[in-house]
Coordinates of N, CA, C and O in Angstrom, one line a residue:
X1 N -18.7 233.8 80.3 CA -18.3 232.5 80.4 C -18.3 231.9 81.8 O -18.8 230.8 82.0
X2 N -17.9 232.7 82.8 CA -17.9 232.3 84.2 C -19.4 232.0 84.6 O -19.6 231.1 85.4
X3 N -20.3 232.9 84.2 CA -21.7 232.7 84.6 C -22.2 231.4 84.0 O -23.0 230.7 84.7
X4 N -21.9 231.0 82.8 CA -22.4 229.8 82.2 C -21.8 228.6 83.0 O -22.6 227.7 83.3
X5 N -20.6 228.6 83.4 CA -20.0 227.5 84.2 C -20.7 227.4 85.6 O -20.9 226.3 86.1
X6 N -21.0 228.6 86.2 CA -21.6 228.5 87.5 C -23.0 228.0 87.4 O -23.5 227.3 88.3
X7 N -23.7 228.3 86.3 CA -25.1 227.8 86.1 C -25.1 226.3 85.9 O -25.9 225.5 86.5
X8 N -24.1 225.8 85.1 CA -24.0 224.3 84.9 C -23.6 223.7 86.2 O -24.2 222.6 86.6
X9 N -22.7 224.2 87.0 CA -22.3 223.7 88.3 C -23.5 223.7 89.3 O -23.8 222.7 89.9
X10 N -24.3 224.7 89.3 CA -25.5 224.8 90.2 C -26.5 223.8 89.8 O -27.1 223.1 90.6
X11 N -26.7 223.6 88.5 CA -27.7 222.6 88.0 C -27.2 221.2 88.4 O -28.0 220.3 88.8
X12 N -25.9 220.9 88.2 CA -25.4 219.6 88.5 C -25.5 219.3 90.0 O -25.9 218.2 90.4
X13 N -25.2 220.3 90.9 CA -25.3 220.1 92.3 C -26.8 219.9 92.7 O -27.1 219.1 93.6
X14 N -27.7 220.6 92.1 CA -29.1 220.4 92.4 C -29.6 219.0 92.0 O -30.4 218.4 92.8
X15 N -29.2 218.5 90.9 CA -29.6 217.1 90.5 C -29.0 216.1 91.5 O -29.7 215.1 91.8
X16 N -27.7 216.3 91.9 CA -27.1 215.4 92.9 C -27.9 215.4 94.2 O -28.2 214.4 94.8
X17 N -28.3 216.6 94.7 CA -29.0 216.7 95.9 C -30.4 216.0 95.8 O -30.8 215.3 96.7
X18 N -31.0 216.2 94.7 CA -32.4 215.6 94.5 C -32.3 214.1 94.5 O -33.1 213.4 95.0
X19 N -31.3 213.6 93.8 CA -31.2 212.1 93.7 C -30.8 211.5 95.0 O -31.2 210.4 95.3
X20 N -30.0 212.1 95.8 CA -29.6 211.6 97.1 C -30.7 211.7 98.1 O -30.8 210.9 99.1
X21 N -31.7 212.6 98.0 CA -32.8 212.7 98.9 C -33.9 211.8 98.6 O -34.8 211.6 99.4
X22 N -33.9 211.1 97.5 CA -34.9 210.2 97.1 C -35.0 209.0 98.0 O -34.0 208.4 98.3
X23 N -36.1 208.6 98.5 CA -36.3 207.5 99.4 C -36.5 206.2 98.5 O -37.1 206.3 97.4
X24 N -36.0 205.1 98.9 CA -36.2 203.9 98.2 C -37.6 203.3 98.5 O -38.2 203.6 99.5
X25 N -38.1 202.5 97.5 CA -39.4 201.9 97.7 C -39.2 200.4 97.3 O -38.2 200.1 96.6
X26 N -40.1 199.6 97.7 CA -40.0 198.1 97.4 C -41.3 197.8 96.7 O -42.4 198.0 97.1
X27 N -41.1 197.2 95.5 CA -42.3 196.7 94.7 C -42.6 195.3 95.0 O -41.7 194.4 94.8
X28 N -43.8 194.9 95.4 CA -44.2 193.6 95.7 C -45.6 193.3 95.1 O -46.5 194.1 95.4
X29 N -45.7 192.3 94.4 CA -47.1 191.8 94.0 C -47.9 192.9 93.4 O -49.1 193.1 93.7
X30 N -47.3 193.8 92.6 CA -48.0 194.9 92.0 C -48.3 196.1 92.9 O -48.9 197.1 92.4
X31 N -47.8 196.1 94.1 CA -48.0 197.2 95.0 C -46.6 197.7 95.3 O -45.6 197.1 95.1
X32 N -46.6 198.9 95.9 CA -45.3 199.6 96.3 C -45.4 199.9 97.8 O -46.4 200.4 98.2
X33 N -44.3 199.6 98.5 CA -44.2 200.0 99.9 C -43.0 200.9 100.0 O -42.0 200.8 99.3
X34 N -43.0 201.9 101.0 CA -41.9 202.8 101.1 C -41.8 203.2 102.6 O -42.6 202.8 103.4
X35 N -40.9 204.1 102.8 CA -40.6 204.6 104.2 C -41.9 205.2 104.8 O -42.7 205.8 104.1
X36 N -42.1 205.0 106.1 CA -43.2 205.5 106.8 C -44.4 204.5 106.9 O -45.3 204.8 107.6
X37 N -44.3 203.4 106.2 CA -45.4 202.4 106.3 C -45.2 201.5 107.4 O -44.1 201.3 107.9
X38 N -46.3 200.9 107.9 CA -46.3 200.0 109.1 C -45.8 198.6 108.7 O -45.9 198.2 107.5
X39 N -45.4 197.8 109.7 CA -45.1 196.4 109.4 C -46.3 195.6 108.8 O -46.1 194.8 107.9
X40 N -47.5 195.9 109.3 CA -48.7 195.3 108.8 C -48.9 195.6 107.3 O -49.2 194.7 106.5
X41 N -48.7 196.8 106.9 CA -48.8 197.2 105.5 C -47.8 196.5 104.6 O -48.2 196.0 103.5
X42 N -46.6 196.4 105.1 CA -45.5 195.7 104.3 C -45.9 194.2 104.2 O -45.8 193.6 103.1
X43 N -46.3 193.6 105.3 CA -46.7 192.2 105.3 C -47.8 191.9 104.4 O -47.8 190.9 103.6
X44 N -48.8 192.8 104.4 CA -50.0 192.7 103.5 C -49.6 192.8 102.0 O -50.0 192.0 101.2
X45 N -48.7 193.7 101.7 CA -48.3 194.0 100.3 C -47.3 192.9 99.8 O -47.3 192.5 98.6
X46 N -46.3 192.6 100.7 CA -45.2 191.8 100.2 C -45.2 190.3 100.7 O -44.4 189.5 100.3
X47 N -46.0 190.0 101.7 CA -46.0 188.7 102.3 C -44.9 188.5 103.3 O -44.2 189.4 103.6
X48 N -44.7 187.2 103.7 CA -43.7 186.9 104.6 C -42.3 187.1 104.0 O -42.1 186.6 102.9
X49 N -41.4 187.7 104.7 CA -40.0 187.8 104.2 C -39.3 186.5 104.3 O -39.6 185.5 105.0
X50 N -38.1 186.4 103.5 CA -37.3 185.2 103.6 C -36.6 185.1 104.9 O -36.5 184.0 105.5
X51 N -36.2 186.2 105.5 CA -35.5 186.2 106.8 C -36.0 187.4 107.6 O -36.4 188.4 107.1
X52 N -36.0 187.2 108.9 CA -36.4 188.3 109.9 C -35.3 188.3 111.0 O -34.8 187.3 111.4
X53 N -35.0 189.5 111.4 CA -34.0 189.7 112.5 C -34.5 190.9 113.4 O -35.1 191.8 112.8
X54 N -34.3 190.8 114.6 CA -34.6 191.9 115.5 C -33.5 192.1 116.5 O -32.8 191.1 116.9
X55 N -33.2 193.3 116.9 CA -32.2 193.7 117.9 C -32.5 195.0 118.5 O -33.4 195.7 118.1
X56 N -31.7 195.3 119.5 CA -31.9 196.6 120.2 C -30.8 197.5 119.8 O -29.6 197.2 120.0
X57 N -31.1 198.7 119.3 CA -30.1 199.6 118.9 C -30.0 200.7 120.0 O -31.1 201.1 120.5
X58 N -28.9 201.2 120.3 CA -28.8 202.3 121.3 C -29.5 203.6 120.8 O -29.5 203.9 119.6
X59 N -30.1 204.3 121.7 CA -30.7 205.6 121.4 C -29.6 206.6 121.1 O -28.5 206.5 121.7
X60 N -29.8 207.6 120.2 CA -28.9 208.6 120.0 C -29.5 210.0 120.4 O -30.7 210.1 120.4
X61 N -28.6 210.9 120.7 CA -29.1 212.2 121.1 C -29.6 212.9 119.9 O -29.1 212.8 118.8
X62 N -30.7 213.7 120.1 CA -31.3 214.4 119.0 C -30.3 215.4 118.4 O -29.6 216.1 119.1
X63 N -30.3 215.3 117.0 CA -29.4 216.2 116.3 C -27.9 215.8 116.2 O -27.1 216.5 115.7
X64 N -27.6 214.7 116.8 CA -26.2 214.2 116.8 C -26.2 212.7 116.5 O -27.3 212.1 116.4
X65 N -25.1 212.2 116.2 CA -24.9 210.7 116.1 C -24.3 210.1 117.3 O -23.9 208.9 117.3
X66 N -24.3 210.8 118.4 CA -23.7 210.3 119.6 C -24.7 209.5 120.4 O -25.9 210.0 120.6
X67 N -24.4 208.3 120.9 CA -25.3 207.6 121.8 C -25.6 208.4 123.1 O -24.8 209.1 123.5
X68 N -26.8 208.1 123.6 CA -27.1 208.7 124.9 C -26.2 208.1 126.0 O -25.8 207.0 125.9
X69 N -25.8 208.9 127.0 CA -25.0 208.3 128.1 C -25.7 207.1 128.7 O -26.9 207.1 128.9
X70 N -24.9 206.0 128.9 CA -25.5 204.8 129.4 C -26.3 204.9 130.6 O -27.4 204.3 130.7
X71 N -25.9 205.7 131.6 CA -26.7 205.9 132.9 C -28.1 206.4 132.6 O -29.1 206.0 133.1
X72 N -28.1 207.4 131.7 CA -29.4 208.0 131.4 C -30.3 207.1 130.5 O -31.5 207.0 130.7
X73 N -29.7 206.5 129.5 CA -30.4 205.7 128.6 C -31.0 204.5 129.3 O -32.1 204.1 129.0
X74 N -30.3 203.9 130.3 CA -30.8 202.7 131.0 C -32.0 203.1 131.8 O -32.9 202.2 132.0
X75 N -32.1 204.3 132.3 CA -33.2 204.7 133.1 C -34.5 204.9 132.2 O -35.6 204.5 132.6
X76 N -34.3 205.6 131.1 CA -35.4 205.9 130.2 C -35.8 204.7 129.5 O -36.9 204.2 129.5
X77 N -34.9 204.1 128.7 CA -35.2 202.8 128.0 C -33.8 202.3 127.6 O -32.9 203.0 127.2
X78 N -33.6 201.0 127.7 CA -32.3 200.4 127.4 C -31.9 200.5 125.9 O -30.7 200.6 125.6
X79 N -32.9 200.4 125.0 CA -32.6 200.4 123.6 C -33.8 200.7 122.8 O -34.9 200.7 123.3
X80 N -33.6 200.9 121.5 CA -34.7 201.1 120.6 C -34.9 199.8 119.7 O -33.9 199.4 119.1
X81 N -36.1 199.2 119.8 CA -36.3 197.9 119.0 C -36.2 198.2 117.5 O -36.8 199.1 117.0
X82 N -35.4 197.4 116.8 CA -35.2 197.5 115.4 C -35.5 196.1 114.8 O -35.0 195.1 115.4
X83 N -36.2 196.0 113.7 CA -36.4 194.8 113.0 C -35.9 195.0 111.5 O -36.1 196.0 111.0
X84 N -35.3 193.9 111.0 CA -34.9 193.9 109.6 C -35.6 192.7 108.9 O -35.4 191.6 109.4
X85 N -36.2 192.9 107.8 CA -36.8 191.9 107.0 C -36.1 191.8 105.7 O -35.9 192.9 105.0
X86 N -35.8 190.6 105.2 CA -35.1 190.4 103.9 C -36.0 189.8 103.0 O -36.6 188.7 103.3
X87 N -36.2 190.4 101.8 CA -37.0 189.8 100.7 C -36.1 189.4 99.5 O -35.3 190.2 99.1
X88 N -36.2 188.2 99.1 CA -35.6 187.7 97.9 C -36.5 188.0 96.7 O -37.6 187.5 96.6
X89 N -36.1 188.9 95.8 CA -37.0 189.4 94.8 C -36.8 188.6 93.5 O -37.3 189.0 92.4
X90 N -36.2 187.4 93.6 CA -36.1 186.5 92.4 C -34.8 186.7 91.6 O -34.0 187.6 91.9
X91 N -34.6 185.8 90.6 CA -33.4 185.8 89.8 C -33.2 187.2 89.1 O -34.2 187.7 88.6
X92 N -32.0 187.6 89.1 CA -31.7 188.9 88.4 C -32.0 190.1 89.2 O -31.8 191.3 88.7
X93 N -32.5 190.0 90.4 CA -32.9 191.2 91.2 C -32.1 191.1 92.5 O -31.8 190.0 93.1
X94 N -31.7 192.3 93.0 CA -31.0 192.3 94.3 C -32.0 192.1 95.5 O -33.2 192.3 95.3
X95 N -31.5 191.5 96.5 CA -32.3 191.3 97.7 C -32.6 192.7 98.4 O -31.8 193.6 98.2
X96 N -33.7 192.8 99.0 CA -34.2 194.0 99.7 C -34.2 193.8 101.2 O -34.8 192.8 101.6
X97 N -33.6 194.7 101.9 CA -33.7 194.7 103.4 C -34.5 195.8 103.8 O -34.2 197.0 103.6
X98 N -35.6 195.5 104.5 CA -36.5 196.6 105.0 C -36.2 196.7 106.5 O -36.3 195.7 107.3
X99 N -35.9 197.9 107.0 CA -35.6 198.2 108.4 C -36.7 198.9 109.0 O -37.2 199.9 108.5
X100 N -37.2 198.4 110.1 CA -38.3 199.0 110.9 C -37.8 199.5 112.2 O -37.0 198.8 112.9
X101 N -38.2 200.7 112.6 CA -38.0 201.2 114.0 C -39.3 201.6 114.5 O -40.1 202.3 113.8
X102 N -39.7 201.1 115.7 CA -41.0 201.4 116.3 C -42.1 201.0 115.4 O -43.1 201.6 115.3
X103 N -41.9 199.9 114.6 CA -43.0 199.3 113.8 C -43.2 200.1 112.5 O -44.2 199.8 111.8
X104 N -42.3 201.0 112.1 CA -42.5 201.8 110.9 C -41.2 201.6 110.0 O -40.1 201.6 110.5
X105 N -41.4 201.5 108.7 CA -40.3 201.4 107.8 C -39.4 202.7 107.9 O -39.9 203.8 107.6
X106 N -38.2 202.5 108.2 CA -37.2 203.6 108.3 C -36.3 203.6 107.0 O -35.9 204.7 106.6
X107 N -36.0 202.4 106.5 CA -35.2 202.4 105.3 C -35.4 201.1 104.5 O -35.9 200.1 105.1
X108 N -35.1 201.2 103.2 CA -35.1 200.0 102.3 C -33.8 200.0 101.6 O -33.5 201.0 100.9
X109 N -33.0 199.0 101.7 CA -31.7 198.9 101.1 C -31.6 197.7 100.2 O -32.1 196.6 100.6
X110 N -31.0 197.8 99.1 CA -30.8 196.7 98.1 C -29.4 196.3 98.1 O -28.4 197.1 98.2
X111 N -29.2 195.0 98.0 CA -27.8 194.4 98.0 C -27.9 192.9 97.6 O -28.9 192.3 97.6
X112 N -26.7 192.3 97.5 CA -26.6 190.9 97.1 C -26.9 190.0 98.2 O -27.5 188.9 98.0
X113 N -26.6 190.4 99.4 CA -26.9 189.6 100.6 C -27.1 190.5 101.8 O -26.7 191.6 101.8
X114 N -27.8 189.9 102.8 CA -28.1 190.7 104.0 C -26.8 191.1 104.7 O -25.8 190.4 104.6
X115 N -26.8 192.3 105.3 CA -25.6 192.8 106.0 C -25.8 192.9 107.4 O -26.7 193.3 108.0

């Protein structure tokens, strides 16, 4: 009986891990765009976004979520350029925010309004 419960638990954990590792994609005009694609590819497939924003995000140390020390980061580079494009996918669909870092799609997030 314990073995059966452990198998069920293992299967459930495996499904949860697989679903959380899945990358989002954005469907536009019969094409699909996903993480790793360039700005040009997204623009070609999806057209001009409803909104665009760009800002400089602080660099983080490799393997951690800690920002680089200011003195070091300012010498190397002050920030990492980030762009966010918002697509309105029409009535009944959530808006999609596509985040680019160094000109490449890093994430696609769905929500009711840009954040």
